[in-house]
């Protein structure tokens, strides 16, 4: 079985793929100081709790936090006796190479989202990922990543607002009942929610105008379903898009090795 690991700036997600479906998904906070042994204690405890008997034969890792990759590689080597495939490393071949400025490093998460979205929906896509940053990835007709947009994430914006203005409290991200808030919390929730609805709508409209081709918009990330309530922002929402992209890239590399 394949263990897919997606390490983001805030959370790290582990999913077990049996070739047809994900058996379970586990989530933990991203901490660069966590050792391979600590990963395994956490992982094995939850696997036992879920009652899953999974023999891991392959591991693939996507990480936007370079410092955690070493311990994840040790974790894979030590406990599963396999060298993990790491997206973004030279030995990890992509189904479609990105077309960006020479010397530009494209985040592994964006490459994985591109592979997953193209596999499910074909090309000419905009993938909007609500993570620590809100990213917009443009997928060409042939499946190549050709650029995009990076904006501050929703929770990052809320934290900055609270930090810079001492009188403003922490608030949950939710869809307010009305745009005009009648108290501080409601005002902040309205500003964040409708502000990001406008952000997504505006940026995707500009991308479509510049690209000059009809494009499908795919939403992913923890807050995608929340923001879909506010407007018709997305053609579809894919909760497991990143994990699916990891299975696509792993399968492509496995096929290349076989040939």
mmCIF file of C-alpha atoms in Angstrom:
data_model
loop_
_atom_site.group_PDB
_atom_site.id
_atom_site.type_symbol
_atom_site.label_atom_id
_atom_site.label_comp_id
_atom_site.label_asym_id
_atom_site.label_seq_id
_atom_site.Cartn_x
_atom_site.Cartn_y
_atom_site.Cartn_z
ATOM 1 C CA UNK A 1 0.000 0.000 0.000
ATOM 2 C CA UNK A 2 0.995 3.600 -0.552
ATOM 3 C CA UNK A 3 1.400 6.109 2.272
ATOM 4 C CA UNK A 4 0.851 9.671 1.011
ATOM 5 C CA UNK A 5 2.249 12.466 3.175
ATOM 6 C CA UNK A 6 1.393 16.102 2.554
ATOM 7 C CA UNK A 7 3.325 18.464 4.807
ATOM 8 C CA UNK A 8 2.053 22.034 4.789
ATOM 9 C CA UNK A 9 3.083 25.050 6.804
ATOM 10 C CA UNK A 10 0.371 24.413 9.398
ATOM 11 C CA UNK A 11 -0.649 20.747 9.206
ATOM 12 C CA UNK A 12 0.796 17.460 7.987
ATOM 13 C CA UNK A 13 -1.611 14.885 6.556
ATOM 14 C CA UNK A 14 -1.016 11.143 6.175
ATOM 15 C CA UNK A 15 -3.332 9.046 3.962
ATOM 16 C CA UNK A 16 -3.150 5.338 3.156
ATOM 17 C CA UNK A 17 -4.029 4.422 -0.438
ATOM 18 C CA UNK A 18 -4.827 0.792 -1.248
ATOM 19 C CA UNK A 19 -4.891 1.312 -5.012
ATOM 20 C CA UNK A 20 -8.590 2.109 -5.209
ATOM 21 C CA UNK A 21 -9.458 4.254 -2.198
ATOM 22 C CA UNK A 22 -8.015 5.992 0.845
ATOM 23 C CA UNK A 23 -8.403 3.779 3.896
ATOM 24 C CA UNK A 24 -7.917 6.611 6.376
ATOM 25 C CA UNK A 25 -6.556 10.127 6.705
ATOM 26 C CA UNK A 26 -4.586 11.313 9.740
ATOM 27 C CA UNK A 27 -3.689 14.908 10.547
ATOM 28 C CA UNK A 28 -1.094 16.433 12.873
ATOM 29 C CA UNK A 29 0.506 19.828 13.414
ATOM 30 C CA UNK A 30 3.634 20.480 11.355
ATOM 31 C CA UNK A 31 6.650 20.607 13.662
ATOM 32 C CA UNK A 32 10.126 20.547 12.154
ATOM 33 C CA UNK A 33 11.678 19.203 15.361
ATOM 34 C CA UNK A 34 9.515 16.041 15.387
ATOM 35 C CA UNK A 35 11.714 12.951 15.004
ATOM 36 C CA UNK A 36 11.104 9.862 12.901
ATOM 37 C CA UNK A 37 10.377 7.867 16.059
ATOM 38 C CA UNK A 38 7.805 10.424 17.206
ATOM 39 C CA UNK A 39 6.107 10.260 13.816
ATOM 40 C CA UNK A 40 5.877 6.501 14.100
ATOM 41 C CA UNK A 41 4.482 6.469 17.640
ATOM 42 C CA UNK A 42 1.780 8.930 16.578
ATOM 43 C CA UNK A 43 1.079 7.107 13.315
ATOM 44 C CA UNK A 44 1.003 3.551 14.708
ATOM 45 C CA UNK A 45 -1.235 4.549 17.633
ATOM 46 C CA UNK A 46 -3.860 6.053 15.339
ATOM 47 C CA UNK A 47 -3.667 3.206 12.834
ATOM 48 C CA UNK A 48 -4.321 0.747 15.640
ATOM 49 C CA UNK A 49 -7.184 2.919 16.889
ATOM 50 C CA UNK A 50 -8.788 2.844 13.411
ATOM 51 C CA UNK A 51 -8.326 -0.935 13.235
ATOM 52 C CA UNK A 52 -6.393 -0.770 9.969
ATOM 53 C CA UNK A 53 -3.923 -3.506 9.070
ATOM 54 C CA UNK A 54 -1.951 -1.817 6.306
ATOM 55 C CA UNK A 55 1.400 -3.042 5.035
ATOM 56 C CA UNK A 56 3.058 0.051 3.614
ATOM 57 C CA UNK A 57 5.274 -0.719 0.624
ATOM 58 C CA UNK A 58 5.693 2.772 -0.826
ATOM 59 C CA UNK A 59 5.775 6.331 0.508
ATOM 60 C CA UNK A 60 5.443 9.640 -1.331
ATOM 61 C CA UNK A 61 5.998 13.025 0.313
ATOM 62 C CA UNK A 62 5.063 16.570 -0.654
ATOM 63 C CA UNK A 63 6.418 19.203 1.706
ATOM 64 C CA UNK A 64 6.397 22.985 1.665
ATOM 65 C CA UNK A 65 8.576 22.871 4.806
ATOM 66 C CA UNK A 66 12.029 21.605 3.773
ATOM 67 C CA UNK A 67 13.216 21.057 7.347
ATOM 68 C CA UNK A 68 10.746 18.213 7.982
ATOM 69 C CA UNK A 69 11.699 16.150 4.937
ATOM 70 C CA UNK A 70 14.788 14.587 6.531
ATOM 71 C CA UNK A 71 12.857 13.079 9.438
ATOM 72 C CA UNK A 72 10.058 11.909 7.145
ATOM 73 C CA UNK A 73 12.651 10.127 5.012
ATOM 74 C CA UNK A 74 14.128 8.476 8.100
ATOM 75 C CA UNK A 75 10.595 7.539 9.207
ATOM 76 C CA UNK A 76 9.972 5.850 5.871
ATOM 77 C CA UNK A 77 13.372 4.107 5.720
ATOM 78 C CA UNK A 78 13.339 2.913 9.314
ATOM 79 C CA UNK A 79 9.779 1.692 9.697
ATOM 80 C CA UNK A 80 8.679 0.739 6.176
ATOM 81 C CA UNK A 81 12.037 -0.175 4.642
ATOM 82 C CA UNK A 82 11.377 2.011 1.625
ATOM 83 C CA UNK A 83 12.939 5.196 0.297
ATOM 84 C CA UNK A 84 10.216 7.794 -0.111
ATOM 85 C CA UNK A 85 9.541 9.592 -3.360
ATOM 86 C CA UNK A 86 9.769 13.324 -2.632
ATOM 87 C CA UNK A 87 7.945 15.703 -4.972
ATOM 88 C CA UNK A 88 10.282 18.397 -6.221
ATOM 89 C CA UNK A 89 13.421 16.241 -6.042
ATOM 90 C CA UNK A 90 15.173 15.312 -9.316
ATOM 91 C CA UNK A 91 14.291 11.624 -8.997
ATOM 92 C CA UNK A 92 10.558 12.421 -8.823
ATOM 93 C CA UNK A 93 9.311 12.780 -12.397
ATOM 94 C CA UNK A 94 6.180 14.847 -13.011
ATOM 95 C CA UNK A 95 3.522 13.850 -15.558
ATOM 96 C CA UNK A 96 3.832 17.362 -17.030
ATOM 97 C CA UNK A 97 6.728 19.730 -16.400
ATOM 98 C CA UNK A 98 5.825 23.271 -15.287
ATOM 99 C CA UNK A 99 6.305 26.125 -17.728
ATOM 100 C CA UNK A 100 7.536 29.056 -15.642
ATOM 101 C CA UNK A 101 10.465 31.474 -15.629
ATOM 102 C CA UNK A 102 13.857 29.786 -15.718
ATOM 103 C CA UNK A 103 15.192 29.098 -12.226
ATOM 104 C CA UNK A 104 11.791 29.460 -10.553
ATOM 105 C CA UNK A 105 11.043 26.975 -7.785
ATOM 106 C CA UNK A 106 7.413 25.873 -7.826
ATOM 107 C CA UNK A 107 6.034 24.675 -4.483
ATOM 108 C CA UNK A 108 5.467 20.903 -4.337
ATOM 109 C CA UNK A 109 1.892 21.451 -3.160
ATOM 110 C CA UNK A 110 1.107 23.359 -6.352
ATOM 111 C CA UNK A 111 2.649 20.670 -8.543
ATOM 112 C CA UNK A 112 0.653 17.994 -6.739
ATOM 113 C CA UNK A 113 -2.614 19.934 -7.009
ATOM 114 C CA UNK A 114 -1.958 20.426 -10.701
ATOM 115 C CA UNK A 115 -1.416 16.700 -11.281
ATOM 116 C CA UNK A 116 -4.527 15.763 -9.313
ATOM 117 C CA UNK A 117 -6.773 18.354 -10.928
ATOM 118 C CA UNK A 118 -5.655 17.518 -14.481
ATOM 119 C CA UNK A 119 -6.180 13.802 -13.883
ATOM 120 C CA UNK A 120 -9.773 14.396 -12.809
ATOM 121 C CA UNK A 121 -10.839 17.346 -14.937
ATOM 122 C CA UNK A 122 -8.468 17.746 -17.867
ATOM 123 C CA UNK A 123 -6.770 21.052 -18.633
ATOM 124 C CA UNK A 124 -7.606 24.758 -18.664
ATOM 125 C CA UNK A 125 -8.196 24.936 -14.914
ATOM 126 C CA UNK A 126 -7.759 27.312 -12.002
ATOM 127 C CA UNK A 127 -7.121 25.490 -8.723
ATOM 128 C CA UNK A 128 -7.865 27.630 -5.663
ATOM 129 C CA UNK A 129 -6.298 26.159 -2.519
ATOM 130 C CA UNK A 130 -7.239 27.584 0.884
ATOM 131 C CA UNK A 131 -4.194 26.809 3.004
ATOM 132 C CA UNK A 132 -1.806 28.893 5.088
ATOM 133 C CA UNK A 133 -1.632 30.916 1.871
ATOM 134 C CA UNK A 134 -4.488 31.130 -0.615
ATOM 135 C CA UNK A 135 -3.016 30.005 -3.926
ATOM 136 C CA UNK A 136 -4.363 30.062 -7.461
ATOM 137 C CA UNK A 137 -2.748 27.543 -9.812
ATOM 138 C CA UNK A 138 -3.280 27.744 -13.558
ATOM 139 C CA UNK A 139 -3.274 24.387 -15.342
ATOM 140 C CA UNK A 140 -2.808 24.482 -19.121
ATOM 141 C CA UNK A 141 -4.699 22.379 -21.660
ATOM 142 C CA UNK A 142 -1.927 19.764 -21.617
ATOM 143 C CA UNK A 143 -1.700 19.503 -17.810
ATOM 144 C CA UNK A 144 1.325 21.743 -17.221
ATOM 145 C CA UNK A 145 1.446 24.224 -14.362
ATOM 146 C CA UNK A 146 1.941 27.605 -16.047
ATOM 147 C CA UNK A 147 1.837 30.026 -13.132
ATOM 148 C CA UNK A 148 -0.601 31.474 -10.679
ATOM 149 C CA UNK A 149 -1.202 33.797 -7.760
ATOM 150 C CA UNK A 150 -0.278 33.707 -4.057
ATOM 151 C CA UNK A 151 -2.361 35.660 -1.540
ATOM 152 C CA UNK A 152 -2.373 35.624 2.280
ATOM 153 C CA UNK A 153 -4.370 32.785 3.784
ATOM 154 C CA UNK A 154 -7.628 33.440 5.602
ATOM 155 C CA UNK A 155 -6.369 32.506 9.065
ATOM 156 C CA UNK A 156 -3.115 34.369 8.430
ATOM 157 C CA UNK A 157 -5.100 37.505 7.648
ATOM 158 C CA UNK A 158 -7.164 37.133 10.802
ATOM 159 C CA UNK A 159 -4.048 36.651 12.900
ATOM 160 C CA UNK A 160 -2.423 39.731 11.367
ATOM 161 C CA UNK A 161 -5.563 41.764 12.054
ATOM 162 C CA UNK A 162 -5.630 40.682 15.671
ATOM 163 C CA UNK A 163 -1.884 41.232 16.149
ATOM 164 C CA UNK A 164 -1.836 44.693 14.605
ATOM 165 C CA UNK A 165 -4.990 45.943 16.303
ATOM 166 C CA UNK A 166 -4.933 45.011 19.987
ATOM 167 C CA UNK A 167 -8.607 45.835 20.504
ATOM 168 C CA UNK A 168 -9.755 43.309 17.906
ATOM 169 C CA UNK A 169 -10.397 39.774 19.185
ATOM 170 C CA UNK A 170 -9.735 36.370 17.636
ATOM 171 C CA UNK A 171 -12.777 35.274 15.628
ATOM 172 C CA UNK A 172 -13.853 32.105 13.861
ATOM 173 C CA UNK A 173 -14.128 32.088 10.091
ATOM 174 C CA UNK A 174 -17.811 31.724 9.260
ATOM 175 C CA UNK A 175 -20.392 33.029 6.852
ATOM 176 C CA UNK A 176 -22.151 35.976 8.560
ATOM 177 C CA UNK A 177 -25.934 36.306 8.428
ATOM 178 C CA UNK A 178 -25.617 39.715 6.770
ATOM 179 C CA UNK A 179 -22.878 41.885 5.328
ATOM 180 C CA UNK A 180 -23.319 44.847 7.686
ATOM 181 C CA UNK A 181 -22.084 43.771 11.097
ATOM 182 C CA UNK A 182 -23.649 45.313 14.213
ATOM 183 C CA UNK A 183 -20.857 44.284 16.601
ATOM 184 C CA UNK A 184 -17.081 43.906 16.381
ATOM 185 C CA UNK A 185 -17.044 40.145 15.826
ATOM 186 C CA UNK A 186 -19.726 40.313 13.126
ATOM 187 C CA UNK A 187 -17.880 43.147 11.387
ATOM 188 C CA UNK A 188 -14.640 41.148 11.339
ATOM 189 C CA UNK A 189 -16.342 37.968 10.137
ATOM 190 C CA UNK A 190 -18.081 39.876 7.359
ATOM 191 C CA UNK A 191 -14.857 41.576 6.286
ATOM 192 C CA UNK A 192 -12.934 38.318 6.127
ATOM 193 C CA UNK A 193 -15.662 36.188 4.566
ATOM 194 C CA UNK A 194 -16.935 38.598 1.928
ATOM 195 C CA UNK A 195 -13.471 40.003 1.411
ATOM 196 C CA UNK A 196 -12.179 36.572 0.381
ATOM 197 C CA UNK A 197 -15.238 35.893 -1.756
ATOM 198 C CA UNK A 198 -14.378 39.098 -3.618
ATOM 199 C CA UNK A 199 -10.700 38.150 -3.745
ATOM 200 C CA UNK A 200 -11.392 34.760 -5.287
ATOM 201 C CA UNK A 201 -13.959 36.084 -7.726
ATOM 202 C CA UNK A 202 -11.795 38.989 -8.785
ATOM 203 C CA UNK A 203 -8.591 37.035 -9.288
ATOM 204 C CA UNK A 204 -10.251 34.173 -11.157
ATOM 205 C CA UNK A 205 -12.010 36.650 -13.448
ATOM 206 C CA UNK A 206 -8.700 38.371 -14.187
ATOM 207 C CA UNK A 207 -6.988 35.033 -14.879
ATOM 208 C CA UNK A 208 -9.753 34.000 -17.269
ATOM 209 C CA UNK A 209 -9.556 37.343 -19.082
ATOM 210 C CA UNK A 210 -5.765 37.107 -19.420
ATOM 211 C CA UNK A 211 -5.781 33.440 -20.390
ATOM 212 C CA UNK A 212 -8.493 34.019 -23.011
ATOM 213 C CA UNK A 213 -9.833 30.485 -22.698
ATOM 214 C CA UNK A 214 -12.875 29.092 -20.843
ATOM 215 C CA UNK A 215 -11.565 27.694 -17.556
ATOM 216 C CA UNK A 216 -13.036 25.509 -14.837
ATOM 217 C CA UNK A 217 -12.414 26.600 -11.234
ATOM 218 C CA UNK A 218 -11.588 23.900 -8.686
ATOM 219 C CA UNK A 219 -11.718 24.678 -4.968
ATOM 220 C CA UNK A 220 -9.694 22.725 -2.427
ATOM 221 C CA UNK A 221 -8.335 23.115 1.093
ATOM 222 C CA UNK A 222 -10.101 23.179 4.430
ATOM 223 C CA UNK A 223 -12.107 26.371 3.873
ATOM 224 C CA UNK A 224 -13.159 25.814 0.252
ATOM 225 C CA UNK A 225 -16.586 24.436 1.157
ATOM 226 C CA UNK A 226 -17.216 27.363 3.528
ATOM 227 C CA UNK A 227 -16.511 29.974 0.865
ATOM 228 C CA UNK A 228 -18.600 28.094 -1.674
ATOM 229 C CA UNK A 229 -21.629 29.156 0.392
ATOM 230 C CA UNK A 230 -21.041 32.816 -0.344
ATOM 231 C CA UNK A 231 -21.244 32.787 -4.109
ATOM 232 C CA UNK A 232 -20.906 30.529 -7.107
ATOM 233 C CA UNK A 233 -17.117 30.639 -6.884
ATOM 234 C CA UNK A 234 -16.231 27.089 -7.921
ATOM 235 C CA UNK A 235 -17.325 24.631 -10.549
ATOM 236 C CA UNK A 236 -16.469 21.856 -8.123
ATOM 237 C CA UNK A 237 -14.785 21.269 -4.765
ATOM 238 C CA UNK A 238 -12.216 18.513 -4.255
ATOM 239 C CA UNK A 239 -11.464 17.838 -0.598
ATOM 240 C CA UNK A 240 -8.839 15.185 -1.365
ATOM 241 C CA UNK A 241 -7.231 16.841 -4.394
ATOM 242 C CA UNK A 242 -3.688 16.977 -2.958
ATOM 243 C CA UNK A 243 -3.759 13.351 -1.846
ATOM 244 C CA UNK A 244 -5.138 12.292 -5.216
ATOM 245 C CA UNK A 245 -2.342 14.213 -6.925
ATOM 246 C CA UNK A 246 0.217 12.296 -4.863
ATOM 247 C CA UNK A 247 -1.227 8.978 -6.056
ATOM 248 C CA UNK A 248 -1.113 10.226 -9.661
ATOM 249 C CA UNK A 249 2.554 11.247 -9.406
ATOM 250 C CA UNK A 250 3.490 8.010 -7.660
ATOM 251 C CA UNK A 251 1.750 5.933 -10.323
ATOM 252 C CA UNK A 252 3.506 7.877 -13.078
ATOM 253 C CA UNK A 253 6.920 7.260 -11.517
ATOM 254 C CA UNK A 254 6.144 3.595 -10.962
ATOM 255 C CA UNK A 255 5.207 3.209 -14.626
ATOM 256 C CA UNK A 256 8.413 4.964 -15.699
ATOM 257 C CA UNK A 257 10.489 2.573 -13.584
ATOM 258 C CA UNK A 258 8.704 -0.404 -15.108
ATOM 259 C CA UNK A 259 9.509 0.735 -18.636
#
